Short mmCIF file of C-alpha atoms in Angstrom, two decimals:
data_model
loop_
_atom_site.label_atom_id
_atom_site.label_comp_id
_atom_site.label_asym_id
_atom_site.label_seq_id
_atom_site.Cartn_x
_atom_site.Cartn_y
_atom_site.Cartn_z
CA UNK A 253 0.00 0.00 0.00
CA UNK A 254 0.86 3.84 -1.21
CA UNK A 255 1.15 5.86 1.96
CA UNK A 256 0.05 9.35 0.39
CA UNK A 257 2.69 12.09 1.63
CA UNK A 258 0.77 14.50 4.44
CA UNK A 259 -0.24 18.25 2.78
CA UNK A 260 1.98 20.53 4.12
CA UNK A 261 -0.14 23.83 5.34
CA UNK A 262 0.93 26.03 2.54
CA UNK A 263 1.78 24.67 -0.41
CA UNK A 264 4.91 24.25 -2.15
CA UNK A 265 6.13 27.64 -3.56
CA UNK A 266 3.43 29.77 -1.92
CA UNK A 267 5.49 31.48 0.64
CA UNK A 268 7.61 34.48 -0.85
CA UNK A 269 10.64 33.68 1.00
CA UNK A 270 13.65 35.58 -0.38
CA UNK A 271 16.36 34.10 -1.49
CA UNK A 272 19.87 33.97 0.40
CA UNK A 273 23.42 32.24 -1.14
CA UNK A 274 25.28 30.74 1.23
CA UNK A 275 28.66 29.43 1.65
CA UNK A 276 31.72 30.43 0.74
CA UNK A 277 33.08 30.81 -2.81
CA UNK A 278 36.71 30.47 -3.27
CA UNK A 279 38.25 33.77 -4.72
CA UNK A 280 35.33 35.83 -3.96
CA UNK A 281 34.74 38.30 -1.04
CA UNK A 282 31.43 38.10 0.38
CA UNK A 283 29.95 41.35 0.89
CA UNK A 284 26.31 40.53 0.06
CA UNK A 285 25.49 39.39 3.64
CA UNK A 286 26.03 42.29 5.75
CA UNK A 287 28.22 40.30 8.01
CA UNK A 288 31.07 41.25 9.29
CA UNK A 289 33.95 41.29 6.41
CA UNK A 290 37.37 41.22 8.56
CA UNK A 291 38.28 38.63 10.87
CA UNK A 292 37.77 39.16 14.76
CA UNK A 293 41.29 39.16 16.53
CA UNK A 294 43.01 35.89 16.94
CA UNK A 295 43.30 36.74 20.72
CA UNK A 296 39.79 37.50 21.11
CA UNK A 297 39.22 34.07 19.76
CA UNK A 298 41.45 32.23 21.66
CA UNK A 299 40.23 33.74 24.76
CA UNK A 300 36.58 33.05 23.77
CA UNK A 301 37.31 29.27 22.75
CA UNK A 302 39.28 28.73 26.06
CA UNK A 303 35.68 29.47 27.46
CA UNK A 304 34.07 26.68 25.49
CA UNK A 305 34.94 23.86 27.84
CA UNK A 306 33.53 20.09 27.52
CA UNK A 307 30.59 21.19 30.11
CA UNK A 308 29.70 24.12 28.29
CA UNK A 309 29.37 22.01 24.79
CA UNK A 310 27.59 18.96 26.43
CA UNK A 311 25.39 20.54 28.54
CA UNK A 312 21.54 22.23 28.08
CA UNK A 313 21.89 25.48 27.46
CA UNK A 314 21.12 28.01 30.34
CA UNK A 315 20.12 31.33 29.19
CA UNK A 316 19.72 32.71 32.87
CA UNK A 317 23.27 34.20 33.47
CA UNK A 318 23.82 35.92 29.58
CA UNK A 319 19.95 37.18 30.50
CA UNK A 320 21.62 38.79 33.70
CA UNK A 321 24.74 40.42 31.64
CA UNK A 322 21.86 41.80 29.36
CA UNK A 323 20.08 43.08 32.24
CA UNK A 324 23.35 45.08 33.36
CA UNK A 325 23.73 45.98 30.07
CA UNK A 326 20.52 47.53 29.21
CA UNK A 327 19.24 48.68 32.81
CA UNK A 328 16.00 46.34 31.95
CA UNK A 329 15.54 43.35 34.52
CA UNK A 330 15.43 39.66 33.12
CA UNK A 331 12.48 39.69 33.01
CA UNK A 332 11.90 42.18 30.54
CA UNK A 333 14.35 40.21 28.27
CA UNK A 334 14.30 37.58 25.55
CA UNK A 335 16.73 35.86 24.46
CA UNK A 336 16.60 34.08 21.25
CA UNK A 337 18.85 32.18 18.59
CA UNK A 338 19.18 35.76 16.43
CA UNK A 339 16.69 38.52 15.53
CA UNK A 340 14.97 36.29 12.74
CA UNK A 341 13.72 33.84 15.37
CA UNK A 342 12.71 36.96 17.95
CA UNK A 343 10.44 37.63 14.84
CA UNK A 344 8.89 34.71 14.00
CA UNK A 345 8.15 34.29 18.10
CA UNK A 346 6.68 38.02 18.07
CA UNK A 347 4.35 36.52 15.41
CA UNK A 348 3.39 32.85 16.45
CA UNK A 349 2.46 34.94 19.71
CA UNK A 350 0.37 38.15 18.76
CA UNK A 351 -0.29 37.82 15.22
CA UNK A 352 -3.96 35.73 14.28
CA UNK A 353 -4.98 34.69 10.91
CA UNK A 354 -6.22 37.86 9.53
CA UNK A 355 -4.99 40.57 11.50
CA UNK A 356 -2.66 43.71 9.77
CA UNK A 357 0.12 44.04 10.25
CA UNK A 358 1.65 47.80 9.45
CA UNK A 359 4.92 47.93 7.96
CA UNK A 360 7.14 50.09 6.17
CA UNK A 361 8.31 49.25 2.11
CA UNK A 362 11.03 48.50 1.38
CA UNK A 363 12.15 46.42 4.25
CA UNK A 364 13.82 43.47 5.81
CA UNK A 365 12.16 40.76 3.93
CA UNK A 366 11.21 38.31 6.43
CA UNK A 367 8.74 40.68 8.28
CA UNK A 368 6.49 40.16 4.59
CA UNK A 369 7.14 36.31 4.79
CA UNK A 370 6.13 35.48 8.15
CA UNK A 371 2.86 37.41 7.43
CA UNK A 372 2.54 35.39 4.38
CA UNK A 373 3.35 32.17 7.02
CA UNK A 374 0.73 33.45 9.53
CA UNK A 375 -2.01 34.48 7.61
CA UNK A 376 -1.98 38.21 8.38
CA UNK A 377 -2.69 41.05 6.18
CA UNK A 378 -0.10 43.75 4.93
CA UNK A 379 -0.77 47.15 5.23
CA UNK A 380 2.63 48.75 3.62
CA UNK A 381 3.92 52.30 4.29
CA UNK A 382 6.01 53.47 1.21
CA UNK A 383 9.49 55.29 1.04
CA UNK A 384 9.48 58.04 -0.82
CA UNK A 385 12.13 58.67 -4.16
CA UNK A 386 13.83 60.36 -1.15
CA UNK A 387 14.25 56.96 0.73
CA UNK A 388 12.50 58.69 3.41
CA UNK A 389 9.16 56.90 5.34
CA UNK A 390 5.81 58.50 4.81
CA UNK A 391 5.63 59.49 8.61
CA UNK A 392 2.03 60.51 7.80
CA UNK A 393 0.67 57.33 6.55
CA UNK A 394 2.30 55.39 9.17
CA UNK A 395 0.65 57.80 11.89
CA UNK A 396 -3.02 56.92 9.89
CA UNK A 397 -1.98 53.40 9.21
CA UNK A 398 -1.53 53.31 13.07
CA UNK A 399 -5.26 54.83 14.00
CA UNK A 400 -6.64 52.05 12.35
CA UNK A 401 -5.21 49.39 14.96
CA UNK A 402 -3.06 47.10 13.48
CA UNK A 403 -2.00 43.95 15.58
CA UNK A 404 1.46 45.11 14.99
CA UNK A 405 3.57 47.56 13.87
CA UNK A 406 6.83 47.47 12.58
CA UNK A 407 9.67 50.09 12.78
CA UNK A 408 13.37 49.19 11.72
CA UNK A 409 15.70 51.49 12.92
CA UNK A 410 18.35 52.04 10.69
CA UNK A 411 15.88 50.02 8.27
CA UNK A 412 17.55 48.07 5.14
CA UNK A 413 17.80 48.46 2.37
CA UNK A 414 17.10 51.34 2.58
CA UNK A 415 19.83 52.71 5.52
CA UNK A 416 17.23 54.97 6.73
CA UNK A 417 16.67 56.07 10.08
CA UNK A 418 13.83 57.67 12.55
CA UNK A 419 14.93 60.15 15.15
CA UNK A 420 14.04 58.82 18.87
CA UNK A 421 10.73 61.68 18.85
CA UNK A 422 9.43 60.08 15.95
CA UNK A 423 9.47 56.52 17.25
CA UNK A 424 8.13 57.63 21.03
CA UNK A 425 5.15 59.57 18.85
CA UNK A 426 4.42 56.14 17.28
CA UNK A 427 4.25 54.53 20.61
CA UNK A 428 2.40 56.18 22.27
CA UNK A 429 -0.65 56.24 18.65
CA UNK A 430 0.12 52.53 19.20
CA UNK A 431 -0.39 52.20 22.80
CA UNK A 432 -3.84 54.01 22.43
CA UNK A 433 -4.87 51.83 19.65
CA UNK A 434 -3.81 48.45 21.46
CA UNK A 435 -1.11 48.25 18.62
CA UNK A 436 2.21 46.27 19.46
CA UNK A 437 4.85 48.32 18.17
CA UNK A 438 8.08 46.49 17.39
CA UNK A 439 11.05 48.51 17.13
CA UNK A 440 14.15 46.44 14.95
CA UNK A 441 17.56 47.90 16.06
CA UNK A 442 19.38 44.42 14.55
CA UNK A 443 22.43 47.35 13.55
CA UNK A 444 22.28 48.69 17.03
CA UNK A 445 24.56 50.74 17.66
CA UNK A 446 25.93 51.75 14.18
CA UNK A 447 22.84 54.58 14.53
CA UNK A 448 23.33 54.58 18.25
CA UNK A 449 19.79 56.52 19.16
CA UNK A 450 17.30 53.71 20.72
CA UNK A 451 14.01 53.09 21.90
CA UNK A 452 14.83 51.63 25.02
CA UNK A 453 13.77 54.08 26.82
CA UNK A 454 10.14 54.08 25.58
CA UNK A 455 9.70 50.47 28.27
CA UNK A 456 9.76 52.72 30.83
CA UNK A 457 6.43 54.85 29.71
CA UNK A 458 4.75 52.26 27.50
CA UNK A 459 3.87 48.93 27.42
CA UNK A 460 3.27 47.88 23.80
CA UNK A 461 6.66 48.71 22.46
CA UNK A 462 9.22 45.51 22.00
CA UNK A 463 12.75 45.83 20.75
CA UNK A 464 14.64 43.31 18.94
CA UNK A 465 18.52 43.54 18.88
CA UNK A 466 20.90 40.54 16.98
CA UNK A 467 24.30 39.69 18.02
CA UNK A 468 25.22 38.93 14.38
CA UNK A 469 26.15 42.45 13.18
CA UNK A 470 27.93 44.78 15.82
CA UNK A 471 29.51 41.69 17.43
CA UNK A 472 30.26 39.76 14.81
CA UNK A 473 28.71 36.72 15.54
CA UNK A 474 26.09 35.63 12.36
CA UNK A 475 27.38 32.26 13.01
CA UNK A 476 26.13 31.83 16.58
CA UNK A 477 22.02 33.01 16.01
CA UNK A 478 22.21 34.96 18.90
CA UNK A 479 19.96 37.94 19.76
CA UNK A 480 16.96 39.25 22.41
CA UNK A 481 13.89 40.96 22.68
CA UNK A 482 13.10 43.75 25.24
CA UNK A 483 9.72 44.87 26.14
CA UNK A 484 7.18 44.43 29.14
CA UNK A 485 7.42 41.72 31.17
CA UNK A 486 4.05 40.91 29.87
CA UNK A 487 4.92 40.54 26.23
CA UNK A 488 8.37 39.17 27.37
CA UNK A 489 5.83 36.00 29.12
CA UNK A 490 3.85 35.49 26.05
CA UNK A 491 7.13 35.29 23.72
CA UNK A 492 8.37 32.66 25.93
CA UNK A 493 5.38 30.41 25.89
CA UNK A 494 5.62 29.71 22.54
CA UNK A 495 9.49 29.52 22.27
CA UNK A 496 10.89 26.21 22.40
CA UNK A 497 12.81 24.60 25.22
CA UNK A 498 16.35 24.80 24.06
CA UNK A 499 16.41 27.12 21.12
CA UNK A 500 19.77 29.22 21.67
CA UNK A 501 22.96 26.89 22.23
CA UNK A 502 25.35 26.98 25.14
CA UNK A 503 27.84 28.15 22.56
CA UNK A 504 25.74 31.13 21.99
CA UNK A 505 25.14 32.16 24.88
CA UNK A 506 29.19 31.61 25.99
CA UNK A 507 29.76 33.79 23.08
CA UNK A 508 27.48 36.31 23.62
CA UNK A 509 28.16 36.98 27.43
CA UNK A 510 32.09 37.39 26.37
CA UNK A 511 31.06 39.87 23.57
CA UNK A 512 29.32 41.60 25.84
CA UNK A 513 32.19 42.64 28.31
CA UNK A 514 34.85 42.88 25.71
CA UNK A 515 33.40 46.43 24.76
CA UNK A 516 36.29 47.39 22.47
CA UNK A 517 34.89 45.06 19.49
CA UNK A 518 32.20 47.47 19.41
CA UNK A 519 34.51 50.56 18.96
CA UNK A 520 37.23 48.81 16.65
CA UNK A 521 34.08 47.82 14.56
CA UNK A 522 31.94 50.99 14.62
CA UNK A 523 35.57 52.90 13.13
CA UNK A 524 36.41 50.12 11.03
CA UNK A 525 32.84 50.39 9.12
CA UNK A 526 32.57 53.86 8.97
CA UNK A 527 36.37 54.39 7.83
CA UNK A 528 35.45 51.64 4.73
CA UNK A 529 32.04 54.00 4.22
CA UNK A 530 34.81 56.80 3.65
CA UNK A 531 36.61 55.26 0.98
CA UNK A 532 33.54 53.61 -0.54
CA UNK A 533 32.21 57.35 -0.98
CA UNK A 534 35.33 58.54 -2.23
CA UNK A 535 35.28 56.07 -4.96
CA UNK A 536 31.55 56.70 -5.66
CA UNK A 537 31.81 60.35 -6.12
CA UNK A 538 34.88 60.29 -8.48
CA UNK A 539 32.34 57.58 -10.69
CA UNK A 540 28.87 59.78 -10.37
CA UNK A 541 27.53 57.13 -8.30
CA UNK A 542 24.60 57.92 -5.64
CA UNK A 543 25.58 56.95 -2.11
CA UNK A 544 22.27 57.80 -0.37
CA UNK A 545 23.05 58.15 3.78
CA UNK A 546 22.99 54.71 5.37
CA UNK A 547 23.95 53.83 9.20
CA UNK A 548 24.42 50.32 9.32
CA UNK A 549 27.12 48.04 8.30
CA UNK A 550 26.86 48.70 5.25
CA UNK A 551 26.19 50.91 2.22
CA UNK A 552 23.59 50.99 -0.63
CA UNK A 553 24.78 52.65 -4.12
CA UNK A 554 22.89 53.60 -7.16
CA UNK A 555 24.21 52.91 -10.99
CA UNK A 556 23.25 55.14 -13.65
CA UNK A 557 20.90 53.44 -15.68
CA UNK A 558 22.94 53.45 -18.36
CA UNK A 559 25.67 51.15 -16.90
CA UNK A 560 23.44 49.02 -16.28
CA UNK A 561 23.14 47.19 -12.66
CA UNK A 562 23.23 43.72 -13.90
CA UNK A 563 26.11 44.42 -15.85
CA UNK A 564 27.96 46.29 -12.87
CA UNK A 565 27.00 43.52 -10.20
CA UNK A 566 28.70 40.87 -12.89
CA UNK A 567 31.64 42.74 -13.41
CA UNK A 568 32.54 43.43 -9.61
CA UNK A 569 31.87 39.67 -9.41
CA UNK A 570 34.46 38.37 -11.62
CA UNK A 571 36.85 40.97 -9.57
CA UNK A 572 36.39 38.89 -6.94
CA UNK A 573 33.43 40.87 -4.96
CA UNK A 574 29.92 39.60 -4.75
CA UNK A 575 27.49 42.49 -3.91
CA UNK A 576 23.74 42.27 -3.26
CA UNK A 577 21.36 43.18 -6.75
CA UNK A 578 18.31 45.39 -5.00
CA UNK A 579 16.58 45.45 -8.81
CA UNK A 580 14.24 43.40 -7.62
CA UNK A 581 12.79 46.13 -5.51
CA UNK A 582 11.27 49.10 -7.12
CA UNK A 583 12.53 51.93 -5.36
CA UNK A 584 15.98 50.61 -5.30
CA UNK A 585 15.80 49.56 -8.92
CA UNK A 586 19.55 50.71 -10.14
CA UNK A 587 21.04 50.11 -6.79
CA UNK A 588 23.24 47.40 -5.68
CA UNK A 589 24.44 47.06 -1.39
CA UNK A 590 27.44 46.16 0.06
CA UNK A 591 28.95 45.18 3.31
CA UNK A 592 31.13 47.85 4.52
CA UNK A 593 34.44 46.35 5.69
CA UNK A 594 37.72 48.50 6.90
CA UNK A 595 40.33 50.54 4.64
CA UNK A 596 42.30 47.90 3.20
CA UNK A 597 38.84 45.68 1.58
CA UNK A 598 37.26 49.07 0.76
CA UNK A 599 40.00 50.11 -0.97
CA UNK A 600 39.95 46.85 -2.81
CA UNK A 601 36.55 47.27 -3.92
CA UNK A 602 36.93 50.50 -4.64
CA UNK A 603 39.86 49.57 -7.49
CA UNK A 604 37.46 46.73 -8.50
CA UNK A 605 34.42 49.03 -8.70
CA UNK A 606 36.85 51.77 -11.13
CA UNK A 607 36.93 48.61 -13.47
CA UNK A 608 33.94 47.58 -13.54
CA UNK A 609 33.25 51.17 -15.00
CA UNK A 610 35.95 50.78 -17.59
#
């Protein structure tokens, strides 16, 4: 007897889910990931593998102690904290716990694409705010988009791919529209502290705003799936009763607590990135190219349309640079992003970029 194969819920295809190369490719630099580019120092790394002892590896995790480092960290108590294998599975727990079949949720276009995936996943309803030609949000149609109560709303702050960001007043307006409307406002800081403003401060006066940091860009640790959620102890309860047992590894967490009081990878990182946006900027001015203001680890640029993107994004990749193609989304049409890495890669690039002008 034929045992029929049992229907997945959505079928095969159905979900938008965007698409993501991985591995490594021998001769080419990957800066289509917005990960970090340059290796962490070896003595970092020895230090933080002499922490990885047979216990640590063979043991269920514990998040209780990283939790308390977060705590001192962010002046929140643990229980106002989250922690979760990276900001991707902080969002898909924000969903499976607030978000119904049907609801909206209100969110800002272009932007990370796994926010419009899991409401494909979970049955919600978009309702998209545009950026303008000037990659700046339509602060007005978010403010109406929020009067109409969405389940959630979504804020990313620097947002990608765009780079854009929202000064604190903005954000603590939005809160406090949501928090009238019941509206669970969820603020993305994933490139925390490259645009160091935050909404942290808004737990203190409201209770519907959560805020989702990742370990994977500042600190360098993509690898790991390491991140947290902050918000009111309330929230914080519900996220956890749907997470699973065991999600973030002892190895994560080991990480992630060492990170945390080795403060100088911050700083190193922070000048490293913004000394590569320097000579990335350089290089696009010389070539006419539009380098729009970004604040994250990286750096979105715009072709003249008579280049050609495609063409461009080719050339740079037999130069031995693989750079992410945004033609796929309207507003970014001629633009292509890149990973920003410290003087020596950018000024790699940059020489490869020249040629693939020539």
């Amino acid at each position: 007897m034929i045992i029929p194969t049992p229907a997945p819920r959505h079928t095969r295809g159905s979900i938008r889910r965007p698409q993501d190369p991985i591995g490594e490719e021998a001769g080419v630099v990957r800066l289509d990931r917005n990960q970090r580019i340059t290796p962490i120092a070896d003595a970092i790394v020895r230090e933080l593998k002499n922490r990885l002892s047979a216990t640590v590896i063979q043991s269920y995790p514990n998040p209780l102690p990283f939790r308390g480092s977060l705590s001192q960290s962010t002046g929140l108590s643990p229980p106002q904290i989250a922690v979760t294998a990276g900001a991707d599975a902080a969002i898909r727990l924000i969903f499976q716990a607030f978000v119904r079949p049907g609801d909206v949720v209100l969110l800002p276009t272009p932007t990370y694409s796994m926010y419009s995936t899991y409401i494909e996943i979970f049955e919600a309803r978009l309702q998209p705010v545009p950026y303008g030609d000037d990659l700046k949000l339509d602060l007005q149609r978010f403010r109406e988009g929020l009067l109409y109560s969405p389940r959630l709303a979504v804020i990313a702050n620097p947002d990608q791919p765009t780079g854009a960001v929202l000064p604190f007043v903005v954000i603590e307006e939005f809160a406090e529209i949501a928090a009238r409307q019941g509206t669970l406002l969820l603020v993305d800081e994933v490139y925390f502290p490259f645009y160091p403003e935050t909404a942290l401060s808004c737990l203190k006066r409201f209770s519907n705003v959560a805020v989702l940091r990742s370990f994977s860009k500042i600190f360098g640790l993509a690898g790991l799936r390491l991140g947290f959620v902050a918000s009111d102890e309330n929230i914080i309860a519900a996220i956890e009763q749907v997470q699973g047992l065991h999600e973030v590894s002892s190895t994560a967490l080991v990480a992630g607590d060492f990170v945390l009081n080795h403060s100088e990878l911050i700083a190193d990182y922070t000048r490293e990135v913004e000394e590569g946006r320097r000579v990335l900027r350089t290089a696009a001015a010389t070539l006419g190219l539009t380098f729009p203001a970004c604040r994250g680890n990286f750096q979105i640029v715009g072709v003249p349309s008579r280049f050609g993107l495609d063409n461009v994004v080719r050339k740079l990749y037999e130069e031995g640079f693989r750079v992410r193609s945004l033609s796929q989304v309207p507003l970014l049409r001629n633009y292509f992003r890149v990973a920003l890495g410290g003087t020596e890669i950018m000024e790699q690039f940059a020489v490869a970029l020249r040629r693939a002008f020539c």
